[in-house]
């Protein structure tokens, strides 16, 4: 499958990379936040811009073509580090760390959304709530050994979601063949803010892989973490 | 309304700010992209991180509390520059520039999504498609003088959306009282990839303002641009 790269990195190497890129990307997130909120004078903004461009050039001195994809290490562990919601190396991602309860298909995440995720003033963008719910519902399907691409997603907005500390929860409702129905919600300080239901469909290329895996009773590969 | 700040900046001042912060935030977007894709060695990553932290401290020397909100200038023009989809000052936003056909409620945007918006390898994250469609459907409602907060949003995924150049389109389907139904889609090189329908509900605080404006027949305030 295009973009799924098997690089067989060991658990140790993976942890080394995590220790390097985790704090690095957090620093980028801080810069993005400061870029929205700064009120320093124009000359200082221009001076910082020039330095940012110089740093970008240093990073681009050696870089991959295109996007990060998903890289599969030894033991079948995936690194979706470019992912827009959970990507350890993606400063657009908050990032969410999604926990799962065995292979029950129940997942949850506690996270914080700051100024970069605003829609209506002081509130999380309705589309950011959708972005996060798409990810956690998809991970619920995957955690229940029913991974899939989003087929449909329906969101019901109960109240505004305030910026700040939040929680997302999702679970599998039912499965039929290649389709899995998942549900979930976002919780703010005043309870549920947004509810979601989604249908996730196992892509054709993954069907044989999953069947083989079921037969050998291995642990489900974790594409996201 | 909380977070809507009337600062009465003139058109000239607004353009001056746009010329300053537009290229600055584009530079931040470049750095985020390079952060995902770089393969420079560990020492260089750590060195760049230290410089990023120093730049963040310079920007934070003077900054607003909390998020940007929406600021209303002279003539009723709003600056949603912190917005997660269209925000000129938000490096999380691609950003979309949304065009509108008079007050017909028809809007569109041509934009490009790179490595920072990935979900499945080489494809746009399904939730990013939802994020963008929430914004453009909401702007269709606003462009048709029916602004509102998202009430429900339903997405149907027809095919994977490739990273790269894309287009979003949205229009008003119908209105009843405080509710407006909008539809739209994302177009990739192979046609429609994701379809959306949403209901947008005029918030209580905005109802009187809109009634007054209808009475005086002024131009609709543009919250997003």
mmCIF file of N, CA and C in Angstrom, chain A residues 2-4 16 20 23-24 27-28 30-31 33-40 42 44-47 49 51-52 56 58-60 62-64 66-70 83-85 89-90 92 115-116 118 120-122 125-128 131 134-135 149-157 163, chain B residues 2-4 16 20 23-24 27-28 30-31 33-40 42 44-47 49 51-52 55-56 58-60 62-64 66-70 83-85 89-90 92 115-116 118 120-122 125-128 131 134-135 149-157 163:
data_model
loop_
_atom_site.group_PDB
_atom_site.id
_atom_site.type_symbol
_atom_site.label_atom_id
_atom_site.label_comp_id
_atom_site.label_asym_id
_atom_site.label_seq_id
_atom_site.Cartn_x
_atom_site.Cartn_y
_atom_site.Cartn_z
ATOM 1 N N UNK A 2 0.595 2.153 -0.912
ATOM 2 C CA UNK A 2 1.364 3.397 -1.040
ATOM 3 C C UNK A 2 1.456 4.128 0.302
ATOM 4 N N UNK A 3 2.685 4.516 0.676
ATOM 5 C CA UNK A 3 2.838 5.362 1.847
ATOM 6 C C UNK A 3 3.005 4.611 3.153
ATOM 7 N N UNK A 4 2.647 3.314 3.168
ATOM 8 C CA UNK A 4 2.947 2.500 4.346
ATOM 9 C C UNK A 4 4.331 1.917 4.124
ATOM 10 N N UNK A 16 14.081 6.464 20.883
ATOM 11 C CA UNK A 16 15.086 7.511 20.690
ATOM 12 C C UNK A 16 14.510 8.613 19.811
ATOM 13 N N UNK A 20 13.564 12.650 20.664
ATOM 14 C CA UNK A 20 14.119 13.761 19.884
ATOM 15 C C UNK A 20 13.010 14.633 19.298
ATOM 16 N N UNK A 23 9.807 16.723 21.826
ATOM 17 C CA UNK A 23 10.059 18.083 22.331
ATOM 18 C C UNK A 23 10.293 19.098 21.202
ATOM 19 N N UNK A 24 10.912 18.655 20.117
ATOM 20 C CA UNK A 24 11.155 19.542 18.965
ATOM 21 C C UNK A 24 9.816 20.042 18.413
ATOM 22 N N UNK A 27 8.021 22.468 20.575
ATOM 23 C CA UNK A 27 8.577 23.822 20.437
ATOM 24 C C UNK A 27 7.946 24.535 19.242
ATOM 25 N N UNK A 28 7.735 23.807 18.149
ATOM 26 C CA UNK A 28 7.074 24.410 16.973
ATOM 27 C C UNK A 28 5.640 24.808 17.321
ATOM 28 N N UNK A 30 4.542 25.777 20.154
ATOM 29 C CA UNK A 30 4.628 27.010 20.941
ATOM 30 C C UNK A 30 4.829 28.227 20.048
ATOM 31 N N UNK A 31 5.654 28.064 19.014
ATOM 32 C CA UNK A 31 5.911 29.173 18.089
ATOM 33 C C UNK A 31 4.648 29.539 17.307
ATOM 34 N N UNK A 33 1.555 29.138 18.314
ATOM 35 C CA UNK A 33 0.673 29.821 19.267
ATOM 36 C C UNK A 33 1.121 31.277 19.466
ATOM 37 N N UNK A 34 2.410 31.471 19.647
ATOM 38 C CA UNK A 34 2.933 32.831 19.844
ATOM 39 C C UNK A 34 2.717 33.685 18.597
ATOM 40 N N UNK A 35 2.773 33.060 17.426
ATOM 41 C CA UNK A 35 2.564 33.790 16.172
ATOM 42 C C UNK A 35 1.166 34.379 16.067
ATOM 43 N N UNK A 36 0.197 33.682 16.629
ATOM 44 C CA UNK A 36 -1.186 34.185 16.626
ATOM 45 C C UNK A 36 -1.347 35.325 17.633
ATOM 46 N N UNK A 37 -0.694 35.189 18.787
ATOM 47 C CA UNK A 37 -1.003 36.044 19.936
ATOM 48 C C UNK A 37 -0.039 37.208 20.138
ATOM 49 N N UNK A 38 1.063 37.224 19.391
ATOM 50 C CA UNK A 38 2.072 38.251 19.652
ATOM 51 C C UNK A 38 1.589 39.657 19.294
ATOM 52 N N UNK A 39 2.099 40.615 20.053
ATOM 53 C CA UNK A 39 1.851 42.034 19.762
ATOM 54 C C UNK A 39 3.155 42.816 19.726
ATOM 55 N N UNK A 40 4.268 42.119 19.489
ATOM 56 C CA UNK A 40 5.551 42.844 19.374
ATOM 57 C C UNK A 40 5.509 43.716 18.120
ATOM 58 N N UNK A 42 6.377 45.765 14.532
ATOM 59 C CA UNK A 42 6.531 45.247 13.171
ATOM 60 C C UNK A 42 7.960 44.816 12.847
ATOM 61 N N UNK A 44 10.209 43.719 14.819
ATOM 62 C CA UNK A 44 10.516 42.460 15.502
ATOM 63 C C UNK A 44 9.833 41.283 14.785
ATOM 64 N N UNK A 45 8.607 41.473 14.328
ATOM 65 C CA UNK A 45 7.926 40.418 13.566
ATOM 66 C C UNK A 45 8.735 40.075 12.321
ATOM 67 N N UNK A 46 9.196 41.110 11.623
ATOM 68 C CA UNK A 46 9.986 40.856 10.403
ATOM 69 C C UNK A 46 11.314 40.177 10.715
ATOM 70 N N UNK A 47 11.926 40.566 11.821
ATOM 71 C CA UNK A 47 13.210 39.956 12.206
ATOM 72 C C UNK A 47 13.011 38.475 12.544
ATOM 73 N N UNK A 49 10.625 36.585 11.434
ATOM 74 C CA UNK A 49 10.316 35.907 10.164
ATOM 75 C C UNK A 49 11.600 35.493 9.435
ATOM 76 N N UNK A 51 14.468 34.878 10.678
ATOM 77 C CA UNK A 51 15.118 33.766 11.392
ATOM 78 C C UNK A 51 14.367 32.454 11.178
ATOM 79 N N UNK A 52 13.043 32.534 11.131
ATOM 80 C CA UNK A 52 12.236 31.333 10.868
ATOM 81 C C UNK A 52 12.589 30.767 9.493
ATOM 82 N N UNK A 56 14.067 27.056 8.620
ATOM 83 C CA UNK A 56 13.406 26.165 7.661
ATOM 84 C C UNK A 56 14.416 25.659 6.635
ATOM 85 N N UNK A 58 17.587 25.296 7.036
ATOM 86 C CA UNK A 58 18.472 24.318 7.692
ATOM 87 C C UNK A 58 17.801 22.942 7.760
ATOM 88 N N UNK A 59 16.504 22.931 8.107
ATOM 89 C CA UNK A 59 15.796 21.641 8.194
ATOM 90 C C UNK A 59 15.622 21.010 6.818
ATOM 91 N N UNK A 60 15.425 21.839 5.804
ATOM 92 C CA UNK A 60 15.201 21.318 4.453
ATOM 93 C C UNK A 60 16.496 20.867 3.772
ATOM 94 N N UNK A 62 18.138 18.427 4.300
ATOM 95 C CA UNK A 62 17.912 17.013 3.996
ATOM 96 C C UNK A 62 16.497 16.684 4.456
ATOM 97 N N UNK A 63 15.633 16.344 3.506
ATOM 98 C CA UNK A 63 14.244 16.040 3.872
ATOM 99 C C UNK A 63 13.668 15.010 2.911
ATOM 100 N N UNK A 64 12.589 14.351 3.355
ATOM 101 C CA UNK A 64 11.924 13.379 2.488
ATOM 102 C C UNK A 64 11.091 14.118 1.438
ATOM 103 N N UNK A 66 7.598 14.658 -0.252
ATOM 104 C CA UNK A 66 6.199 14.432 0.106
ATOM 105 C C UNK A 66 5.964 14.301 1.597
ATOM 106 N N UNK A 67 4.865 13.657 1.939
ATOM 107 C CA UNK A 67 4.412 13.586 3.329
ATOM 108 C C UNK A 67 5.039 12.394 4.057
ATOM 109 N N UNK A 68 4.807 12.326 5.377
ATOM 110 C CA UNK A 68 5.479 11.330 6.218
ATOM 111 C C UNK A 68 4.961 9.916 6.004
ATOM 112 N N UNK A 69 3.658 9.793 5.751
ATOM 113 C CA UNK A 69 3.072 8.452 5.605
ATOM 114 C C UNK A 69 2.959 7.745 6.944
ATOM 115 N N UNK A 70 2.895 6.434 6.900
ATOM 116 C CA UNK A 70 2.895 5.639 8.129
ATOM 117 C C UNK A 70 4.037 4.644 7.997
ATOM 118 N N UNK A 83 0.499 12.413 11.039
ATOM 119 C CA UNK A 83 -0.964 12.530 11.107
ATOM 120 C C UNK A 83 -1.430 13.869 11.694
ATOM 121 N N UNK A 84 -2.469 14.450 11.078
ATOM 122 C CA UNK A 84 -2.944 15.787 11.441
ATOM 123 C C UNK A 84 -3.592 15.864 12.821
ATOM 124 N N UNK A 85 -3.871 14.738 13.457
ATOM 125 C CA UNK A 85 -4.467 14.765 14.807
ATOM 126 C C UNK A 85 -3.528 14.183 15.864
ATOM 127 N N UNK A 89 5.201 14.302 15.037
ATOM 128 C CA UNK A 89 6.078 15.237 14.327
ATOM 129 C C UNK A 89 5.309 16.332 13.595
ATOM 130 N N UNK A 90 4.015 16.405 13.808
ATOM 131 C CA UNK A 90 3.198 17.383 13.074
ATOM 132 C C UNK A 90 2.683 18.468 14.018
ATOM 133 N N UNK A 92 0.731 20.827 13.467
ATOM 134 C CA UNK A 92 -0.696 21.098 13.283
ATOM 135 C C UNK A 92 -1.517 20.236 14.248
ATOM 136 N N UNK A 115 -5.163 28.497 21.291
ATOM 137 C CA UNK A 115 -5.580 29.545 20.336
ATOM 138 C C UNK A 115 -5.596 29.069 18.886
ATOM 139 N N UNK A 116 -4.774 28.080 18.542
ATOM 140 C CA UNK A 116 -4.661 27.654 17.141
ATOM 141 C C UNK A 116 -5.880 26.856 16.663
ATOM 142 N N UNK A 118 -9.179 27.751 17.266
ATOM 143 C CA UNK A 118 -10.366 28.587 17.473
ATOM 144 C C UNK A 118 -11.236 28.692 16.217
ATOM 145 N N UNK A 120 -15.491 30.167 16.384
ATOM 146 C CA UNK A 120 -16.126 31.325 17.009
ATOM 147 C C UNK A 120 -15.251 31.775 18.187
ATOM 148 N N UNK A 121 -15.227 33.051 18.483
ATOM 149 C CA UNK A 121 -14.344 33.543 19.547
ATOM 150 C C UNK A 121 -14.462 32.733 20.839
ATOM 151 N N UNK A 122 -13.336 32.360 21.393
ATOM 152 C CA UNK A 122 -13.148 31.597 22.645
ATOM 153 C C UNK A 122 -13.569 30.117 22.527
ATOM 154 N N UNK A 125 -13.173 25.485 16.997
ATOM 155 C CA UNK A 125 -13.792 25.462 15.664
ATOM 156 C C UNK A 125 -14.634 24.183 15.547
ATOM 157 N N UNK A 126 -15.874 24.327 15.064
ATOM 158 C CA UNK A 126 -16.742 23.155 14.895
ATOM 159 C C UNK A 126 -16.077 22.085 14.043
ATOM 160 N N UNK A 127 -15.310 22.508 13.063
ATOM 161 C CA UNK A 127 -14.616 21.564 12.194
ATOM 162 C C UNK A 127 -13.446 20.882 12.886
ATOM 163 N N UNK A 128 -12.841 21.532 13.867
ATOM 164 C CA UNK A 128 -11.769 20.898 14.638
ATOM 165 C C UNK A 128 -12.369 19.778 15.495
ATOM 166 N N UNK A 131 -12.758 16.999 13.159
ATOM 167 C CA UNK A 131 -11.435 16.428 12.865
ATOM 168 C C UNK A 131 -11.020 15.438 13.959
ATOM 169 N N UNK A 134 -13.387 12.321 14.031
ATOM 170 C CA UNK A 134 -13.074 11.392 12.940
ATOM 171 C C UNK A 134 -11.905 10.491 13.336
ATOM 172 N N UNK A 135 -10.891 11.108 13.932
ATOM 173 C CA UNK A 135 -9.709 10.329 14.335
ATOM 174 C C UNK A 135 -10.030 9.321 15.435
ATOM 175 N N UNK A 149 -11.311 3.120 6.610
ATOM 176 C CA UNK A 149 -11.335 4.517 6.187
ATOM 177 C C UNK A 149 -12.747 5.023 6.469
ATOM 178 N N UNK A 150 -12.861 6.344 6.724
ATOM 179 C CA UNK A 150 -14.168 6.916 7.002
ATOM 180 C C UNK A 150 -15.069 6.789 5.777
ATOM 181 N N UNK A 151 -16.271 6.229 5.985
ATOM 182 C CA UNK A 151 -17.267 6.153 4.912
ATOM 183 C C UNK A 151 -18.255 7.302 5.041
ATOM 184 N N UNK A 152 -18.846 7.424 6.233
ATOM 185 C CA UNK A 152 -19.690 8.585 6.541
ATOM 186 C C UNK A 152 -19.390 9.011 7.970
ATOM 187 N N UNK A 153 -19.669 10.279 8.242
ATOM 188 C CA UNK A 153 -19.464 10.830 9.591
ATOM 189 C C UNK A 153 -20.561 11.852 9.825
ATOM 190 N N UNK A 154 -21.273 11.708 10.950
ATOM 191 C CA UNK A 154 -22.350 12.646 11.280
ATOM 192 C C UNK A 154 -22.083 13.253 12.642
ATOM 193 N N UNK A 155 -22.159 14.581 12.689
ATOM 194 C CA UNK A 155 -21.855 15.308 13.922
ATOM 195 C C UNK A 155 -23.066 16.094 14.366
ATOM 196 N N UNK A 156 -23.335 16.037 15.671
ATOM 197 C CA UNK A 156 -24.416 16.844 16.249
ATOM 198 C C UNK A 156 -23.795 17.724 17.324
ATOM 199 N N UNK A 157 -23.957 19.036 17.151
ATOM 200 C CA UNK A 157 -23.347 20.003 18.058
ATOM 201 C C UNK A 157 -24.355 20.377 19.136
ATOM 202 N N UNK A 163 -12.287 26.443 24.299
ATOM 203 C CA UNK A 163 -10.858 26.149 24.242
ATOM 204 C C UNK A 163 -10.393 25.795 25.651
ATOM 205 N N UNK B 2 -18.833 37.748 23.670
ATOM 206 C CA UNK B 2 -17.464 37.470 24.109
ATOM 207 C C UNK B 2 -16.552 37.193 22.912
ATOM 208 N N UNK B 3 -15.433 37.861 22.863
ATOM 209 C CA UNK B 3 -14.432 37.551 21.857
ATOM 210 C C UNK B 3 -14.590 38.301 20.548
ATOM 211 N N UNK B 4 -15.758 38.906 20.317
ATOM 212 C CA UNK B 4 -15.897 39.792 19.165
ATOM 213 C C UNK B 4 -15.507 41.183 19.638
ATOM 214 N N UNK B 16 -2.182 47.051 6.095
ATOM 215 C CA UNK B 16 -0.816 47.079 6.609
ATOM 216 C C UNK B 16 -0.556 45.824 7.449
ATOM 217 N N UNK B 20 2.009 42.520 6.814
ATOM 218 C CA UNK B 20 3.003 42.114 7.810
ATOM 219 C C UNK B 20 2.815 40.645 8.212
ATOM 220 N N UNK B 23 2.887 37.145 5.250
ATOM 221 C CA UNK B 23 4.157 36.466 4.952
ATOM 222 C C UNK B 23 4.803 35.849 6.200
ATOM 223 N N UNK B 24 4.625 36.502 7.349
ATOM 224 C CA UNK B 24 5.169 35.966 8.601
ATOM 225 C C UNK B 24 4.569 34.583 8.895
ATOM 226 N N UNK B 27 5.704 31.865 6.640
ATOM 227 C CA UNK B 27 7.029 31.358 7.040
ATOM 228 C C UNK B 27 6.876 30.294 8.129
ATOM 229 N N UNK B 28 5.962 30.517 9.070
ATOM 230 C CA UNK B 28 5.723 29.509 10.119
ATOM 231 C C UNK B 28 5.192 28.213 9.508
ATOM 232 N N UNK B 30 5.847 27.047 6.595
ATOM 233 C CA UNK B 30 6.992 26.379 5.977
ATOM 234 C C UNK B 30 7.811 25.613 7.013
ATOM 235 N N UNK B 31 7.969 26.224 8.195
ATOM 236 C CA UNK B 31 8.747 25.577 9.257
ATOM 237 C C UNK B 31 8.034 24.320 9.775
ATOM 238 N N UNK B 33 5.997 22.403 8.047
ATOM 239 C CA UNK B 33 6.161 21.399 6.992
ATOM 240 C C UNK B 33 7.568 20.775 7.051
ATOM 241 N N UNK B 34 8.573 21.629 7.195
ATOM 242 C CA UNK B 34 9.953 21.127 7.258
ATOM 243 C C UNK B 34 10.160 20.267 8.502
ATOM 244 N N UNK B 35 9.468 20.608 9.588
ATOM 245 C CA UNK B 35 9.576 19.840 10.831
ATOM 246 C C UNK B 35 9.108 18.405 10.675
ATOM 247 N N UNK B 36 8.101 18.202 9.837
ATOM 248 C CA UNK B 36 7.599 16.846 9.575
ATOM 249 C C UNK B 36 8.566 16.071 8.684
ATOM 250 N N UNK B 37 9.140 16.767 7.693
ATOM 251 C CA UNK B 37 9.843 16.090 6.603
ATOM 252 C C UNK B 37 11.367 16.040 6.750
ATOM 253 N N UNK B 38 11.901 16.772 7.715
ATOM 254 C CA UNK B 38 13.354 16.853 7.796
ATOM 255 C C UNK B 38 14.005 15.522 8.172
ATOM 256 N N UNK B 39 15.207 15.339 7.653
ATOM 257 C CA UNK B 39 16.040 14.187 8.017
ATOM 258 C C UNK B 39 17.436 14.623 8.443
ATOM 259 N N UNK B 40 17.576 15.884 8.844
ATOM 260 C CA UNK B 40 18.900 16.328 9.311
ATOM 261 C C UNK B 40 19.240 15.591 10.610
ATOM 262 N N UNK B 42 20.494 14.504 14.487
ATOM 263 C CA UNK B 42 19.906 14.827 15.793
ATOM 264 C C UNK B 42 20.427 16.133 16.384
ATOM 265 N N UNK B 44 21.466 18.725 14.874
ATOM 266 C CA UNK B 44 20.897 19.863 14.150
ATOM 267 C C UNK B 44 19.438 20.073 14.586
ATOM 268 N N UNK B 45 18.689 18.991 14.754
ATOM 269 C CA UNK B 45 17.299 19.113 15.237
ATOM 270 C C UNK B 45 17.274 19.812 16.598
ATOM 271 N N UNK B 46 18.196 19.389 17.474
ATOM 272 C CA UNK B 46 18.241 20.002 18.815
ATOM 273 C C UNK B 46 18.657 21.474 18.736
ATOM 274 N N UNK B 47 19.557 21.789 17.841
ATOM 275 C CA UNK B 47 20.013 23.180 17.706
ATOM 276 C C UNK B 47 18.871 24.061 17.188
ATOM 277 N N UNK B 49 15.715 23.429 17.524
ATOM 278 C CA UNK B 49 14.725 23.532 18.610
ATOM 279 C C UNK B 49 15.067 24.681 19.571
ATOM 280 N N UNK B 51 16.714 27.349 18.949
ATOM 281 C CA UNK B 51 16.472 28.640 18.288
ATOM 282 C C UNK B 51 14.985 28.942 18.198
ATOM 283 N N UNK B 52 14.191 27.906 17.943
ATOM 284 C CA UNK B 52 12.735 28.088 17.892
ATOM 285 C C UNK B 52 12.233 28.579 19.256
ATOM 286 N N UNK B 55 12.987 32.217 19.651
ATOM 287 C CA UNK B 55 12.095 33.064 18.850
ATOM 288 C C UNK B 55 10.718 33.180 19.510
ATOM 289 N N UNK B 56 10.248 32.053 20.057
ATOM 290 C CA UNK B 56 8.951 32.062 20.743
ATOM 291 C C UNK B 56 8.984 33.045 21.917
ATOM 292 N N UNK B 58 10.814 35.666 22.205
ATOM 293 C CA UNK B 58 10.798 37.041 21.676
ATOM 294 C C UNK B 58 9.380 37.462 21.322
ATOM 295 N N UNK B 59 8.625 36.554 20.687
ATOM 296 C CA UNK B 59 7.239 36.904 20.316
ATOM 297 C C UNK B 59 6.352 37.054 21.550
ATOM 298 N N UNK B 60 6.632 36.256 22.574
ATOM 299 C CA UNK B 60 5.789 36.296 23.777
ATOM 300 C C UNK B 60 6.125 37.485 24.682
ATOM 301 N N UNK B 62 5.483 40.373 24.284
ATOM 302 C CA UNK B 62 4.220 41.127 24.388
ATOM 303 C C UNK B 62 3.188 40.344 23.601
ATOM 304 N N UNK B 63 2.157 39.826 24.269
ATOM 305 C CA UNK B 63 1.137 39.034 23.573
ATOM 306 C C UNK B 63 -0.212 39.195 24.264
ATOM 307 N N UNK B 64 -1.271 38.908 23.529
ATOM 308 C CA UNK B 64 -2.610 38.965 24.114
ATOM 309 C C UNK B 64 -2.827 37.754 25.021
ATOM 310 N N UNK B 66 -5.026 34.639 25.924
ATOM 311 C CA UNK B 66 -5.999 33.787 25.240
ATOM 312 C C UNK B 66 -5.912 33.864 23.728
ATOM 313 N N UNK B 67 -7.002 33.516 23.078
ATOM 314 C CA UNK B 67 -7.034 33.375 21.626
ATOM 315 C C UNK B 67 -7.345 34.711 20.946
ATOM 316 N N UNK B 68 -7.245 34.721 19.615
ATOM 317 C CA UNK B 68 -7.362 35.969 18.858
ATOM 318 C C UNK B 68 -8.785 36.501 18.803
ATOM 319 N N UNK B 69 -9.772 35.595 18.729
ATOM 320 C CA UNK B 69 -11.163 36.037 18.599
ATOM 321 C C UNK B 69 -11.454 36.569 17.206
ATOM 322 N N UNK B 70 -12.466 37.380 17.094
ATOM 323 C CA UNK B 70 -12.770 38.045 15.825
ATOM 324 C C UNK B 70 -12.810 39.539 16.112
ATOM 325 N N UNK B 83 -8.646 32.050 13.173
ATOM 326 C CA UNK B 83 -9.486 30.900 12.771
ATOM 327 C C UNK B 83 -8.654 29.718 12.230
ATOM 328 N N UNK B 84 -9.035 28.509 12.646
ATOM 329 C CA UNK B 84 -8.256 27.301 12.324
ATOM 330 C C UNK B 84 -8.296 26.907 10.851
ATOM 331 N N UNK B 85 -9.168 27.530 10.054
ATOM 332 C CA UNK B 85 -9.221 27.210 8.613
ATOM 333 C C UNK B 85 -8.815 28.402 7.753
ATOM 334 N N UNK B 89 -3.353 34.668 10.530
ATOM 335 C CA UNK B 89 -2.270 34.621 11.512
ATOM 336 C C UNK B 89 -2.116 33.256 12.162
ATOM 337 N N UNK B 90 -2.829 32.270 11.674
ATOM 338 C CA UNK B 90 -2.798 30.939 12.297
ATOM 339 C C UNK B 90 -2.112 29.929 11.373
ATOM 340 N N UNK B 92 -1.750 26.864 11.721
ATOM 341 C CA UNK B 92 -2.493 25.610 11.601
ATOM 342 C C UNK B 92 -3.432 25.673 10.390
ATOM 343 N N UNK B 115 1.943 18.196 3.583
ATOM 344 C CA UNK B 115 2.224 17.097 4.523
ATOM 345 C C UNK B 115 1.534 17.247 5.879
ATOM 346 N N UNK B 116 1.240 18.473 6.292
ATOM 347 C CA UNK B 116 0.684 18.701 7.633
ATOM 348 C C UNK B 116 -0.782 18.291 7.747
ATOM 349 N N UNK B 118 -2.081 15.320 6.486
ATOM 350 C CA UNK B 118 -2.180 13.913 6.110
ATOM 351 C C UNK B 118 -2.946 13.073 7.135
ATOM 352 N N UNK B 120 -4.525 8.975 6.163
ATOM 353 C CA UNK B 120 -3.924 7.796 5.540
ATOM 354 C C UNK B 120 -2.769 8.269 4.642
ATOM 355 N N UNK B 121 -1.743 7.440 4.483
ATOM 356 C CA UNK B 121 -0.575 7.880 3.707
ATOM 357 C C UNK B 121 -0.955 8.475 2.350
ATOM 358 N N UNK B 122 -0.397 9.620 2.034
ATOM 359 C CA UNK B 122 -0.571 10.382 0.775
ATOM 360 C C UNK B 122 -1.950 11.027 0.652
ATOM 361 N N UNK B 125 -6.360 13.857 5.619
ATOM 362 C CA UNK B 125 -7.077 13.280 6.763
ATOM 363 C C UNK B 125 -8.577 13.512 6.570
ATOM 364 N N UNK B 126 -9.377 12.452 6.764
ATOM 365 C CA UNK B 126 -10.830 12.583 6.608
ATOM 366 C C UNK B 126 -11.396 13.705 7.475
ATOM 367 N N UNK B 127 -10.810 13.873 8.643
ATOM 368 C CA UNK B 127 -11.261 14.932 9.538
ATOM 369 C C UNK B 127 -10.867 16.321 9.061
ATOM 370 N N UNK B 128 -9.773 16.428 8.329
ATOM 371 C CA UNK B 128 -9.387 17.725 7.748
ATOM 372 C C UNK B 128 -10.398 18.106 6.669
ATOM 373 N N UNK B 131 -13.225 19.443 8.575
ATOM 374 C CA UNK B 131 -12.867 20.776 9.096
ATOM 375 C C UNK B 131 -13.092 21.849 8.032
ATOM 376 N N UNK B 134 -16.873 22.186 7.099
ATOM 377 C CA UNK B 134 -17.612 22.927 8.132
ATOM 378 C C UNK B 134 -17.436 24.435 7.912
ATOM 379 N N UNK B 135 -16.214 24.839 7.646
ATOM 380 C CA UNK B 135 -15.943 26.263 7.446
ATOM 381 C C UNK B 135 -16.643 26.808 6.202
ATOM 382 N N UNK B 149 -23.996 29.108 13.820
ATOM 383 C CA UNK B 149 -23.080 28.117 14.370
ATOM 384 C C UNK B 149 -23.539 26.764 13.828
ATOM 385 N N UNK B 150 -22.573 25.829 13.695
ATOM 386 C CA UNK B 150 -22.925 24.508 13.187
ATOM 387 C C UNK B 150 -23.879 23.803 14.157
ATOM 388 N N UNK B 151 -25.002 23.306 13.632
ATOM 389 C CA UNK B 151 -25.937 22.513 14.434
ATOM 390 C C UNK B 151 -25.696 21.032 14.200
ATOM 391 N N UNK B 152 -25.711 20.645 12.922
ATOM 392 C CA UNK B 152 -25.338 19.274 12.549
ATOM 393 C C UNK B 152 -24.499 19.353 11.276
ATOM 394 N N UNK B 153 -23.692 18.331 11.085
ATOM 395 C CA UNK B 153 -22.853 18.254 9.885
ATOM 396 C C UNK B 153 -22.745 16.780 9.508
ATOM 397 N N UNK B 154 -23.041 16.469 8.241
ATOM 398 C CA UNK B 154 -22.976 15.080 7.778
ATOM 399 C C UNK B 154 -22.038 15.011 6.580
ATOM 400 N N UNK B 155 -21.102 14.077 6.657
ATOM 401 C CA UNK B 155 -20.089 13.950 5.608
ATOM 402 C C UNK B 155 -20.182 12.574 4.981
ATOM 403 N N UNK B 156 -20.095 12.532 3.654
ATOM 404 C CA UNK B 156 -20.064 11.267 2.931
ATOM 405 C C UNK B 156 -18.773 11.243 2.117
ATOM 406 N N UNK B 157 -17.945 10.234 2.380
ATOM 407 C CA UNK B 157 -16.636 10.126 1.739
ATOM 408 C C UNK B 157 -16.763 9.233 0.512
ATOM 409 N N UNK B 163 -3.445 14.614 -1.163
ATOM 410 C CA UNK B 163 -2.760 15.858 -0.810
ATOM 411 C C UNK B 163 -2.400 16.586 -2.106
#
